[in-house]
mmCIF file of C-alpha atoms and ligand atoms in Angstrom:
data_model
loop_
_atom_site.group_PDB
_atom_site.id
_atom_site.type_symbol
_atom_site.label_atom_id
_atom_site.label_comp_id
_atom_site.label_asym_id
_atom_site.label_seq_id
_atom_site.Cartn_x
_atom_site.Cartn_y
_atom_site.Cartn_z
ATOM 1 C CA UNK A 263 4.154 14.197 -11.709
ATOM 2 C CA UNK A 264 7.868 13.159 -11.717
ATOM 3 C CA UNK A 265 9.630 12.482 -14.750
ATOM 4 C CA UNK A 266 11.855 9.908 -15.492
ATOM 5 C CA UNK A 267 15.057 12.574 -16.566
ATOM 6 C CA UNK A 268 14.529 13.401 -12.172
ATOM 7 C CA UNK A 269 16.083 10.313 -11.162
ATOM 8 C CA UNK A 270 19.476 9.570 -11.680
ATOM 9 C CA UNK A 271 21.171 5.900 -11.848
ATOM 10 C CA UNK A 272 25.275 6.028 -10.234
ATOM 11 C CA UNK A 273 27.583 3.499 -9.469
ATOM 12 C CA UNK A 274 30.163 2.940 -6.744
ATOM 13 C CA UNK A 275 31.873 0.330 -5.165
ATOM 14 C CA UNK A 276 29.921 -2.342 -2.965
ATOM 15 C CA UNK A 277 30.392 -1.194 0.559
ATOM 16 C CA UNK A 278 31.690 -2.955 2.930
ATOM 17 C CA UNK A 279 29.397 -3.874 6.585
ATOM 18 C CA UNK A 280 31.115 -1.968 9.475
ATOM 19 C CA UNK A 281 30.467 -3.892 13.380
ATOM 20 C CA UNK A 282 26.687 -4.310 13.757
ATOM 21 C CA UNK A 283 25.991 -3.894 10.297
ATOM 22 C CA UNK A 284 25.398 -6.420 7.309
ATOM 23 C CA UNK A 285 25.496 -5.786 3.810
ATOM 24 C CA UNK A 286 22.171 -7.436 1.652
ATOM 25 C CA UNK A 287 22.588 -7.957 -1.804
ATOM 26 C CA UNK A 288 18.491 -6.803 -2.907
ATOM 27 C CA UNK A 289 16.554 -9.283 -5.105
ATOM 28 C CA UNK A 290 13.366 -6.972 -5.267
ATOM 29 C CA UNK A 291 12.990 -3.635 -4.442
ATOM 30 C CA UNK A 292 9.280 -1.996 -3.663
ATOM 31 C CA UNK A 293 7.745 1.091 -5.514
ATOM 32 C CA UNK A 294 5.360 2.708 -3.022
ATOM 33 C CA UNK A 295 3.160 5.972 -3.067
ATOM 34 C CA UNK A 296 4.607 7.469 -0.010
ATOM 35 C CA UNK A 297 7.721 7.866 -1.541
ATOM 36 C CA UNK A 298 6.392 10.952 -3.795
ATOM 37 C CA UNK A 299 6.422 12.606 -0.261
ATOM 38 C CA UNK A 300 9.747 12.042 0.148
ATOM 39 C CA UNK A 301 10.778 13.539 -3.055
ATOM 40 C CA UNK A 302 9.182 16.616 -2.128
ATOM 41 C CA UNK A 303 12.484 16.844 0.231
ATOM 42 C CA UNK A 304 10.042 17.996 3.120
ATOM 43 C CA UNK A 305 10.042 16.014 5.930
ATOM 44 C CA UNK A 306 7.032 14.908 7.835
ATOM 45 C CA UNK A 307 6.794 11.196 9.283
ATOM 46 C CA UNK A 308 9.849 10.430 7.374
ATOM 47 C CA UNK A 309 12.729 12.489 6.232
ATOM 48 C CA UNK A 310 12.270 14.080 2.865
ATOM 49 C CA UNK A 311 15.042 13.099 -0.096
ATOM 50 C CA UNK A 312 17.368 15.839 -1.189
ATOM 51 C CA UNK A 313 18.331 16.347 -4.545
ATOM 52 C CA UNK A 314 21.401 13.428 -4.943
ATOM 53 C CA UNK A 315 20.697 11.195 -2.186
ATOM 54 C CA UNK A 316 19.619 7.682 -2.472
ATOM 55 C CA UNK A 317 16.074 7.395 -2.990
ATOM 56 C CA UNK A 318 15.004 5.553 0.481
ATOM 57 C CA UNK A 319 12.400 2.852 0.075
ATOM 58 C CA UNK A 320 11.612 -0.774 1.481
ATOM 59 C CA UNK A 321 13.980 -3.639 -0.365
ATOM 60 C CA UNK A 322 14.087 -6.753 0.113
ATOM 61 C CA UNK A 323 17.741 -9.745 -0.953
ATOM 62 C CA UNK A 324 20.361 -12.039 0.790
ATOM 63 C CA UNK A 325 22.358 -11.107 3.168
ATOM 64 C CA UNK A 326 26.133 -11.373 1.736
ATOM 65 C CA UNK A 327 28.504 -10.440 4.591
ATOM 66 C CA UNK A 328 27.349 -10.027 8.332
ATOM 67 C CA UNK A 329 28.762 -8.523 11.152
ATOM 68 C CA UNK A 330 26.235 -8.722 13.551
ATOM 69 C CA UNK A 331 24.346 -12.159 15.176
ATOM 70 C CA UNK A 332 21.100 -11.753 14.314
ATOM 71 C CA UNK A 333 21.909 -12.384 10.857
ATOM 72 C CA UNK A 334 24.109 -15.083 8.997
ATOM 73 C CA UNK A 335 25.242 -14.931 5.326
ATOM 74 C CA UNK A 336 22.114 -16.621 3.079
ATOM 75 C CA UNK A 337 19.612 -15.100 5.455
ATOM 76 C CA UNK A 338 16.818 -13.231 4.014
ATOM 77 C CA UNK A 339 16.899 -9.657 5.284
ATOM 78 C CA UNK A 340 14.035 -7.088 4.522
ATOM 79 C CA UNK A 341 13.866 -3.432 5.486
ATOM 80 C CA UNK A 342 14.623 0.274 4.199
ATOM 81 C CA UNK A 343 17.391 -0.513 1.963
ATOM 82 C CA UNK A 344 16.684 1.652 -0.912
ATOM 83 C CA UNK A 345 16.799 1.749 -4.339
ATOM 84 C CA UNK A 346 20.110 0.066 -4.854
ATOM 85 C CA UNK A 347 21.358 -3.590 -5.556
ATOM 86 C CA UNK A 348 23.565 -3.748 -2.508
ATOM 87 C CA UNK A 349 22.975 -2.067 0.565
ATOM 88 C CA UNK A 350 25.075 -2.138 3.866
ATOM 89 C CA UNK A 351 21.995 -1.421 7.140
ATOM 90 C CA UNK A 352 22.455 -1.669 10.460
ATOM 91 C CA UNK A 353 21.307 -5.227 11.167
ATOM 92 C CA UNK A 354 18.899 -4.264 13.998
ATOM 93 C CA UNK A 355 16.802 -2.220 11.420
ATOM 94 C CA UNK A 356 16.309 -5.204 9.583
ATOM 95 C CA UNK A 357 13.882 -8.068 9.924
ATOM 96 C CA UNK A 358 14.824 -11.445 9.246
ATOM 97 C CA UNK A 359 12.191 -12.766 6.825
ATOM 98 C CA UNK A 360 11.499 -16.678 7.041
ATOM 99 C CA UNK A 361 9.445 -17.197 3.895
ATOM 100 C CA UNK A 362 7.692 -20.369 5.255
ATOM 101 C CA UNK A 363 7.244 -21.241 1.751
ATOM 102 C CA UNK A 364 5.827 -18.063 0.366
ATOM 103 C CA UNK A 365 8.382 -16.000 -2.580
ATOM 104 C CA UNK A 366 10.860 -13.653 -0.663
ATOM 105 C CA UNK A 367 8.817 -10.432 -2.280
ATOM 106 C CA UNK A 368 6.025 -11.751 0.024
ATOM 107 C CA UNK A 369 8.319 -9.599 2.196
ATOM 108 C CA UNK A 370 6.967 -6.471 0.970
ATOM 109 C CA UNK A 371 3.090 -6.847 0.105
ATOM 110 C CA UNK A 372 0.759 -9.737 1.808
ATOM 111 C CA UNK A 373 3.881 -10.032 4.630
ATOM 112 C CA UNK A 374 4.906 -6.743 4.541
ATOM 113 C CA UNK A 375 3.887 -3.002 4.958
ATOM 114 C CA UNK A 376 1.342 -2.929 2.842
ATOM 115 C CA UNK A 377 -0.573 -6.027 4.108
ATOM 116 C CA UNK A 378 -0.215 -4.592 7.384
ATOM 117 C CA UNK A 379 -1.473 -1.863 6.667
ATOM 118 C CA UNK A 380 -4.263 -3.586 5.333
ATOM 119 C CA UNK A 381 -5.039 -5.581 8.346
ATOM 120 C CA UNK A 382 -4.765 -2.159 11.205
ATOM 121 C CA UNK A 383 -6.497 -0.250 9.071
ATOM 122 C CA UNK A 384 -8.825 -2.423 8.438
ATOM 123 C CA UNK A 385 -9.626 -4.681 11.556
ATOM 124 C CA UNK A 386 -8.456 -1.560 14.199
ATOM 125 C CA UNK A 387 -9.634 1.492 13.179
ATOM 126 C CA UNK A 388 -12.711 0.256 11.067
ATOM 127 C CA UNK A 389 -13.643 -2.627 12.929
ATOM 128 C CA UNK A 390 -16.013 -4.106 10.386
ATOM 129 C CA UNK A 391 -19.048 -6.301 11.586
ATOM 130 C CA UNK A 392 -20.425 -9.055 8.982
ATOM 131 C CA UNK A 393 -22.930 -7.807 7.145
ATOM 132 C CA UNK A 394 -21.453 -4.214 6.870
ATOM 133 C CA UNK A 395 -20.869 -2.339 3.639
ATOM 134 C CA UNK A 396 -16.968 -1.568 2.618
ATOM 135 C CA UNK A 397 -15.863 0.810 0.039
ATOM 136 C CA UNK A 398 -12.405 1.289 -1.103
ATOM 137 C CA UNK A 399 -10.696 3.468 -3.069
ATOM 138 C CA UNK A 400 -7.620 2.767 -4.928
ATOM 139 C CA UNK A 401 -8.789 -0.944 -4.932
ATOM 140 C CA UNK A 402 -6.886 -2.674 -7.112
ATOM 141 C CA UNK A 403 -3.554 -1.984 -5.798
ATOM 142 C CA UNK A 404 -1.315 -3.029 -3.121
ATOM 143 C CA UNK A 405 -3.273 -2.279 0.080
ATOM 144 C CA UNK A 406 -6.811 -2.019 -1.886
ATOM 145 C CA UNK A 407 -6.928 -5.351 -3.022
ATOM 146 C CA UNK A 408 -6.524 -6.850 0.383
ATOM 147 C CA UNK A 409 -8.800 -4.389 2.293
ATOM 148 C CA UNK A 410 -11.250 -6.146 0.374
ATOM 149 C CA UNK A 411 -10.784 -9.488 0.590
ATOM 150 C CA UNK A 412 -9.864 -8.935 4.552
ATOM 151 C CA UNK A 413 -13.734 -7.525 4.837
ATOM 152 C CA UNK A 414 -14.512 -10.634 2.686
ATOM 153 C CA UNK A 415 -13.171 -12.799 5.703
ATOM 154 C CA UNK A 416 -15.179 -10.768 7.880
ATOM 155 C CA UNK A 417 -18.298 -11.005 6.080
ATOM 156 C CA UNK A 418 -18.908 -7.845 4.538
ATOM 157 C CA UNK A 419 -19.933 -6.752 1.268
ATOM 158 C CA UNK A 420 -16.541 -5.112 -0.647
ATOM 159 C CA UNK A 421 -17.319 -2.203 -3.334
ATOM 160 C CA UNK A 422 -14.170 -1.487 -5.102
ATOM 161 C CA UNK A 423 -13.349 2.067 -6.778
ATOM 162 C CA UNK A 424 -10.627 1.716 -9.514
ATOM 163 C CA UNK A 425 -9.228 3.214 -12.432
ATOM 164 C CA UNK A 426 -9.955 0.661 -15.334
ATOM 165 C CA UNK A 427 -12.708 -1.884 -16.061
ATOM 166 C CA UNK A 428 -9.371 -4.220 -16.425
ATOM 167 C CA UNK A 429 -8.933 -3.741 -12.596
ATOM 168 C CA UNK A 430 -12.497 -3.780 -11.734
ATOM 169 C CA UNK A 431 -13.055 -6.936 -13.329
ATOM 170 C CA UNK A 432 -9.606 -8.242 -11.430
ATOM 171 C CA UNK A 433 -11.466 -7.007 -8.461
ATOM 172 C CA UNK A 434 -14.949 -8.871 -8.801
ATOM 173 C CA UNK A 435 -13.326 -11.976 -10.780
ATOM 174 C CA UNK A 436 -10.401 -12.707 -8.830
ATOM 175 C CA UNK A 437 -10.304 -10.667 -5.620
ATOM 176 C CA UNK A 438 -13.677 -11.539 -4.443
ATOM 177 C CA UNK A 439 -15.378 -8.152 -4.529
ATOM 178 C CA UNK A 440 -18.508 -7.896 -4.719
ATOM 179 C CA UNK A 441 -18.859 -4.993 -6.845
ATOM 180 C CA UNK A 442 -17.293 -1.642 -7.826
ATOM 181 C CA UNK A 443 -16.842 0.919 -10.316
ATOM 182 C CA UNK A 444 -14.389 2.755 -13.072
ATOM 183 C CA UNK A 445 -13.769 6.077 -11.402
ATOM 184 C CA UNK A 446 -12.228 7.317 -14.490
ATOM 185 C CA UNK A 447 -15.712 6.568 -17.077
ATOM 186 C CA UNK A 448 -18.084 6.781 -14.349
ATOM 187 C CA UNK A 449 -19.411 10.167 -14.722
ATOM 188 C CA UNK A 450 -22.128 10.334 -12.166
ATOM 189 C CA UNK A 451 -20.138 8.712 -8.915
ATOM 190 C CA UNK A 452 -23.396 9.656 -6.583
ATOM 191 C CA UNK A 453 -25.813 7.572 -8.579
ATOM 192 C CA UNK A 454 -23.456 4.730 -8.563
ATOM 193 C CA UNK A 455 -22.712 4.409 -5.008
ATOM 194 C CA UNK A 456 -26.133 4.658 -4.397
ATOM 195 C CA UNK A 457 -26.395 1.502 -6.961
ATOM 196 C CA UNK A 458 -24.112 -0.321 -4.945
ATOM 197 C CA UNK A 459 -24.834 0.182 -1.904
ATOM 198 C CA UNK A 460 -28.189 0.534 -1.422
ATOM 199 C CA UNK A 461 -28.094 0.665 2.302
ATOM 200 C CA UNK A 462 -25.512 3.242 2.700
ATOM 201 C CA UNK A 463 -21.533 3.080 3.478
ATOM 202 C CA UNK A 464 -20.984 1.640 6.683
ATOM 203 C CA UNK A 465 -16.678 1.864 6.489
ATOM 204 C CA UNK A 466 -14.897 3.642 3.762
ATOM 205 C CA UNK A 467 -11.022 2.484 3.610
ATOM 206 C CA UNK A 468 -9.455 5.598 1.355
ATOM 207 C CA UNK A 469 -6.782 5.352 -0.092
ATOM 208 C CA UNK A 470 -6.744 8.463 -2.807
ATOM 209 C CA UNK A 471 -9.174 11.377 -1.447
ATOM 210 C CA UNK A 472 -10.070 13.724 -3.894
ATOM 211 C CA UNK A 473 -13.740 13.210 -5.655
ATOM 212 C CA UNK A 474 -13.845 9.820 -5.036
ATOM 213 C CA UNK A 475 -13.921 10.805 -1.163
ATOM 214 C CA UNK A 476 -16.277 13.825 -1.905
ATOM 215 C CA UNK A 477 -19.143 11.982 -3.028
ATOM 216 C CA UNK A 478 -18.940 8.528 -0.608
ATOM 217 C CA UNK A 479 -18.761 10.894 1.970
ATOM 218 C CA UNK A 480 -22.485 11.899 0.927
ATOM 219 C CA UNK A 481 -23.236 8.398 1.596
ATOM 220 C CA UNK A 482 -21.903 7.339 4.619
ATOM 221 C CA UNK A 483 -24.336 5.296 7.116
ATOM 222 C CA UNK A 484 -24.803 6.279 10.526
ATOM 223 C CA UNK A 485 -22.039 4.780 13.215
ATOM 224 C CA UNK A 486 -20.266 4.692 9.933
ATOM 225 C CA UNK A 487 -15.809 4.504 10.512
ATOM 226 C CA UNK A 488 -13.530 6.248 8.110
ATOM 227 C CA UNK A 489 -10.041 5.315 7.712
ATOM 228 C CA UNK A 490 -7.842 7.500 6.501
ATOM 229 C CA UNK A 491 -4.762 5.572 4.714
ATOM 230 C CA UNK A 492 -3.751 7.804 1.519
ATOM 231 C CA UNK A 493 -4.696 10.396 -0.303
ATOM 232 C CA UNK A 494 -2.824 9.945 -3.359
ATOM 233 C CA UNK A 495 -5.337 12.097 -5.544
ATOM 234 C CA UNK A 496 -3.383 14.772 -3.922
ATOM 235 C CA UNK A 497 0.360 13.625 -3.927
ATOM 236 C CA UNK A 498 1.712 15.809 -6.753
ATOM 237 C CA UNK A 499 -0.782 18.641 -5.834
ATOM 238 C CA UNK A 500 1.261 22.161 -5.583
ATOM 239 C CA UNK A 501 -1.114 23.563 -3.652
ATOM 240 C CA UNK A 502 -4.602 22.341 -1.732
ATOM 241 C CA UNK A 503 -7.498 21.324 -3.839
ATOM 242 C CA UNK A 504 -10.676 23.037 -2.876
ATOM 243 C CA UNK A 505 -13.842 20.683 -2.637
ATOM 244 C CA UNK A 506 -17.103 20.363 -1.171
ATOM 245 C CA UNK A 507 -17.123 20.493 2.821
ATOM 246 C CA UNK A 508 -18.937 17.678 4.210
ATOM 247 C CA UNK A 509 -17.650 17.403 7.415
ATOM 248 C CA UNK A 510 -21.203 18.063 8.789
ATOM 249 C CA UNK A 511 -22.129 14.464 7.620
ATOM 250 C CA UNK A 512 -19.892 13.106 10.784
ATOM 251 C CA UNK A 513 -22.261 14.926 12.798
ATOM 252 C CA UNK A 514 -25.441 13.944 11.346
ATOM 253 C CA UNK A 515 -23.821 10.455 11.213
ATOM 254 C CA UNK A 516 -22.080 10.362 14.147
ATOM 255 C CA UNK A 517 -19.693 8.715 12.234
ATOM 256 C CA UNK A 518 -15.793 8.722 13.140
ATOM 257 C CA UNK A 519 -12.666 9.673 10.835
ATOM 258 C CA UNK A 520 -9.579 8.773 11.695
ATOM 259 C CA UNK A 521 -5.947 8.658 10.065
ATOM 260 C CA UNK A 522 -3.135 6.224 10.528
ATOM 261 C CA UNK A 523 0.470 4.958 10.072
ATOM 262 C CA UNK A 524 0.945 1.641 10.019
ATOM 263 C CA UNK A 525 3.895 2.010 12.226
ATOM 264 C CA UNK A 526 1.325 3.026 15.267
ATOM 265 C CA UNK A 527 0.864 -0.903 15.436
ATOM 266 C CA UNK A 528 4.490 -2.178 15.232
ATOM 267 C CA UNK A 529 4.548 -3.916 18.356
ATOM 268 C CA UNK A 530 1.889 -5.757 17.005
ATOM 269 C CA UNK A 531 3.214 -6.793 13.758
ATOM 270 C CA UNK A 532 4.362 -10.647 14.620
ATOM 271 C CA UNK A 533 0.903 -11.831 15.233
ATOM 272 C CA UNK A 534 -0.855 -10.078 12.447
ATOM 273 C CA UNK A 535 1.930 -11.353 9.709
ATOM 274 C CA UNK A 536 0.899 -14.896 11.312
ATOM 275 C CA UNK A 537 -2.767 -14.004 10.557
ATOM 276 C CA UNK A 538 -1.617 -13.326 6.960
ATOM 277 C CA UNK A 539 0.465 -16.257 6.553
ATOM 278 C CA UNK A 540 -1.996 -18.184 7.489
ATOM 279 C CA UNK A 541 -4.857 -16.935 5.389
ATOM 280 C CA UNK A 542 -2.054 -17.017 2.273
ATOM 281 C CA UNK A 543 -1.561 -20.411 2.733
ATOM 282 C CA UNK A 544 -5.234 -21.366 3.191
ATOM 283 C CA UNK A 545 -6.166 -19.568 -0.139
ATOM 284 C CA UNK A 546 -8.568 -16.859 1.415
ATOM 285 C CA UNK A 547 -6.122 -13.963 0.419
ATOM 286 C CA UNK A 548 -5.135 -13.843 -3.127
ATOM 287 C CA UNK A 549 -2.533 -11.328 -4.526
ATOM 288 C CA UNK A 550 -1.276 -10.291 -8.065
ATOM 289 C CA UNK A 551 2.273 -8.359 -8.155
ATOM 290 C CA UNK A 552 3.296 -6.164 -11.157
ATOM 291 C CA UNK A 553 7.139 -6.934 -11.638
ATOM 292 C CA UNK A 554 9.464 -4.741 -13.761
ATOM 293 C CA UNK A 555 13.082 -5.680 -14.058
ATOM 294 C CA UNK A 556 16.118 -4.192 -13.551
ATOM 295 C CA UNK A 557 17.174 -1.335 -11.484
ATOM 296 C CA UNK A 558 17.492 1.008 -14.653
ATOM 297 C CA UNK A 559 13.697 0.308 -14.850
ATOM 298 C CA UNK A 560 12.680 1.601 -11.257
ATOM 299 C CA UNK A 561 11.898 5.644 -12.043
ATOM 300 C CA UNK A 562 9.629 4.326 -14.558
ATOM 301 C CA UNK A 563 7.906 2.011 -12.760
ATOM 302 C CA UNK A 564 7.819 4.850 -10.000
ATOM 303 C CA UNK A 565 5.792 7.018 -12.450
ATOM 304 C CA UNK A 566 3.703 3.868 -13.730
ATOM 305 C CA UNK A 567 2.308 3.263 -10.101
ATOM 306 C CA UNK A 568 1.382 6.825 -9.726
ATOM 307 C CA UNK A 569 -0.668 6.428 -13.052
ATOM 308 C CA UNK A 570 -2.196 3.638 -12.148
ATOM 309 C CA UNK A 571 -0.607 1.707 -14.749
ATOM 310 C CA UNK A 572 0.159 -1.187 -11.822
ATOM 311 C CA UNK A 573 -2.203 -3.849 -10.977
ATOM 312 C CA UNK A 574 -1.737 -4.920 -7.636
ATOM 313 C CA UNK A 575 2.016 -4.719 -6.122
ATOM 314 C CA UNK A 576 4.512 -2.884 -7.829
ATOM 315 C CA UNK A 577 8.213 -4.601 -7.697
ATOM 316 C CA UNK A 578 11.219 -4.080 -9.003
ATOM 317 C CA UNK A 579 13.057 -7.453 -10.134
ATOM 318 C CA UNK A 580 16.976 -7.042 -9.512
ATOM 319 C CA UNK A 581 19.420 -9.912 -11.405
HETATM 320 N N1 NAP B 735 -1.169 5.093 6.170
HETATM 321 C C1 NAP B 735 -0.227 4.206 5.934
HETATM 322 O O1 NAP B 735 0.494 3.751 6.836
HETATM 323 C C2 NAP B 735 -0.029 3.724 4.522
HETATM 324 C C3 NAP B 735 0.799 2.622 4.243
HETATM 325 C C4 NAP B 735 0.897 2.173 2.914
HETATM 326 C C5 NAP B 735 0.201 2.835 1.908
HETATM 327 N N2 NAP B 735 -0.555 3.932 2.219
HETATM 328 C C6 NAP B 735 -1.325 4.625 1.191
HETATM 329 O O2 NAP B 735 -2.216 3.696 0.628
HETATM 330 C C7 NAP B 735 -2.491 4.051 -0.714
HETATM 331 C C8 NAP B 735 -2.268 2.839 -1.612
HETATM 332 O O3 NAP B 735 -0.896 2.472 -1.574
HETATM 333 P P1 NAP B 735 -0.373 1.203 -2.378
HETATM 334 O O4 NAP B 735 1.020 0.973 -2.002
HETATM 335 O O5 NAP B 735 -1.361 0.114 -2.225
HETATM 336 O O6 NAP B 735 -0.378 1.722 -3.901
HETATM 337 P P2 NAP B 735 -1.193 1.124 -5.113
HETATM 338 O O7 NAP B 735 -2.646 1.251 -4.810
HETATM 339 O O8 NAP B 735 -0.668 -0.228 -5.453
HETATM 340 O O9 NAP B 735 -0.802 2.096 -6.317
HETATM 341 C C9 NAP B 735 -1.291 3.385 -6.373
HETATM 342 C C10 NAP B 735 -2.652 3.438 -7.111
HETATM 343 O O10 NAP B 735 -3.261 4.694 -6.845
HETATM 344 C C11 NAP B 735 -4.191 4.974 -7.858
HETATM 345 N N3 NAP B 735 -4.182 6.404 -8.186
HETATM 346 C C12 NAP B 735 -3.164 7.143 -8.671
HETATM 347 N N4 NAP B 735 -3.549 8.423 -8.871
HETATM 348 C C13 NAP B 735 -4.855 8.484 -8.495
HETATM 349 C C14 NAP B 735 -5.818 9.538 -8.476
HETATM 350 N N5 NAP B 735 -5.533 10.776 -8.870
HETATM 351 N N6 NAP B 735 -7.059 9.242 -8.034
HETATM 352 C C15 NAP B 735 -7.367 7.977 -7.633
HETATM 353 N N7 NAP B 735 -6.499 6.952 -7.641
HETATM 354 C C16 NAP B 735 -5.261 7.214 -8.064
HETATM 355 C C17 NAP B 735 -3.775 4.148 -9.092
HETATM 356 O O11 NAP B 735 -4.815 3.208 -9.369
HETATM 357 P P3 NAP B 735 -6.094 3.582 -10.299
HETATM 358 O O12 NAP B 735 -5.830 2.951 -11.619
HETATM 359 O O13 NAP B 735 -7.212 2.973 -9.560
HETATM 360 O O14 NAP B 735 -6.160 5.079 -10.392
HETATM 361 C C18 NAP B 735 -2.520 3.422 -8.618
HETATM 362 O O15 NAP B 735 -2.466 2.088 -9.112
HETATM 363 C C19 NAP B 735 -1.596 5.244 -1.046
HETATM 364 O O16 NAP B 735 -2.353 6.422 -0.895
HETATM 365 C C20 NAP B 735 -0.523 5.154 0.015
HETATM 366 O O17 NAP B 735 0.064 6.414 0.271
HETATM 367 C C21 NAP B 735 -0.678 4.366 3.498
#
């Protein structure tokens, strides 16, 4: 688990945009599991963070100064600007973000990365039929919260797995589960699932591995899809965590696995955000975002999120 005394907060002067670059001036800043990766400084879909570099992550502010035409100053700008209240990118890594009357951090959770990876995961590699039974793990955060309310839409029953009865209630009261359970007092997971869903698990979105996955895994229908988003149970692991091996069920169920970036379906981003905006605005996606603020406070949110002590999306406020 990192520590707060890991991080380090500097100052320097405001850079200036060079041609084809524009400098942003961040008004929230996102907090995101995969960024514990990162810190290991080993690089695997994205380059790892050595010890005193800039801790890369998805930001979101106004654009100050531009130098290039896609944007002009007052434009929104969102992309990988890191942790840092003024960032100079090169503009054609950046999307312009029109809020279209959502807040600008819509940017980065219902119209951003994690909503998208929400809807592929979901709606591509699970492709859930009404009717169908949906568990998720890590439920009441970023991506969790609107797996299930996505099935929702599709008419399937959503079993939540979280870490408090807090976020399970958020979950059934506000997100329009159906059910779900506190991983963390539940002591027999097996009996539970089999509680909820008495017919078996017809698509498990996971988002944390560990025992969680162990025992839905036991419970998985036949023709049943697993998506493989994050395994966060195992993000600060030093070494692999032995468990039981179940990958005969896929056989007996011919059921299919399968992991996922949401980057595979970038050039299909434009008409899912639509889908989003749209179901925003028509009230059949609700979201909650945890806000800290002030950069100073960003490590510790860091940690927070890998706690659990965020419900729904983590931000970062800047001034
Ligand atoms: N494949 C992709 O392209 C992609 C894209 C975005 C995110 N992801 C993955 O999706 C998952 C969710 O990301 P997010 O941004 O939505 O974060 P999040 O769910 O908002 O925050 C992380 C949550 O993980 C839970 N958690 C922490 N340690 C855990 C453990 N040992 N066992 C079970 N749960 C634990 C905590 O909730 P509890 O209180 O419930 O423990 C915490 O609130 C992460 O695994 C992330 O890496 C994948």
């Amino acid at each position: 688990m990192p520590k707060e005394s890991d991080f380090q907060l500097t100052e320097s002067p405001v850079p200036r945009p060079a041609g084809g670059e524009i400098l942003v001036r961040s008004r929230y800043l996102s907090v995101d599991p995969y960024i514990r990766g990162r810190l290991t400084g080993v690089t695997t879909y994205v380059k790892g963070i050595q010890p005193g570099e800039l801790v890369g992550a998805g930001a979101v502010g106004e654009v100050v100064e531009s130098n290039d035409p896609r944007f002009a100053r007052g434009d929104i700008a969102e992309g990988m600007l890191g942790w840092q209240e003024y960032a100079v990118a090169p503009a054609k890594a950046l999307r312009k973000f029109d809020p279209e009357g959502h807040p600008i951090s819509a940017a980065l959770y219902v119209l951003g990365m994690p909503g998208l990876t929400a809807y592929f995961g979901l709606l591509e590699i699970c492709r859930p039929q009404p009717g169908e039974t949906v568990v998720v793990s890590g439920a009441a955060g970023a991506v969790g919260s609107l797996v299930g309310q996505i099935a929702k839409i599709k008419r399937c029953r959503a079993i939540g797995v979280a870490g408090s009865d807090e976020k399970v209630d958020f979950l059934t009261k506000e997100m329009g589960f159906d059910s779900g359970f506190n991983y963390k007092t539940t002591t027999d997971y097996q009996a539970k699932l089999k509680e909820l869903c008495p017919n078996g698990i017809d698509i498990y979105f996971d988002n944390v591995g560990g025992r969680v996955t162990d025992e839905v895994m036991r419970l998985i229908a036949t023709r049943a899809r697993i998506a493989v988003c994050g395994q966060i149970s195992q993000y600060n692991a030093t070494q692999p965590e032995m468990g039981p091996r179940w990958l005969g069920q896929l056989i007996v169920k011919q059921a299919r696995m399968e992991g996922f970036l949401v980057f595979q379906f970038a050039d299909r981003y434009e008409a899912a955000l639509q889908q989003l905006s749209a179901w925003l605005r028509q009230g059949k996606i609700r979201y909650r975002e945890d806000v800290v603020e002030g950069i100073e406070n960003t490590p510790r949110a860091f940690i927070g999120m890998l706690e659990g002590r965020n419900l729904g999306k983590q931000l970062v406020k800047l001034a």
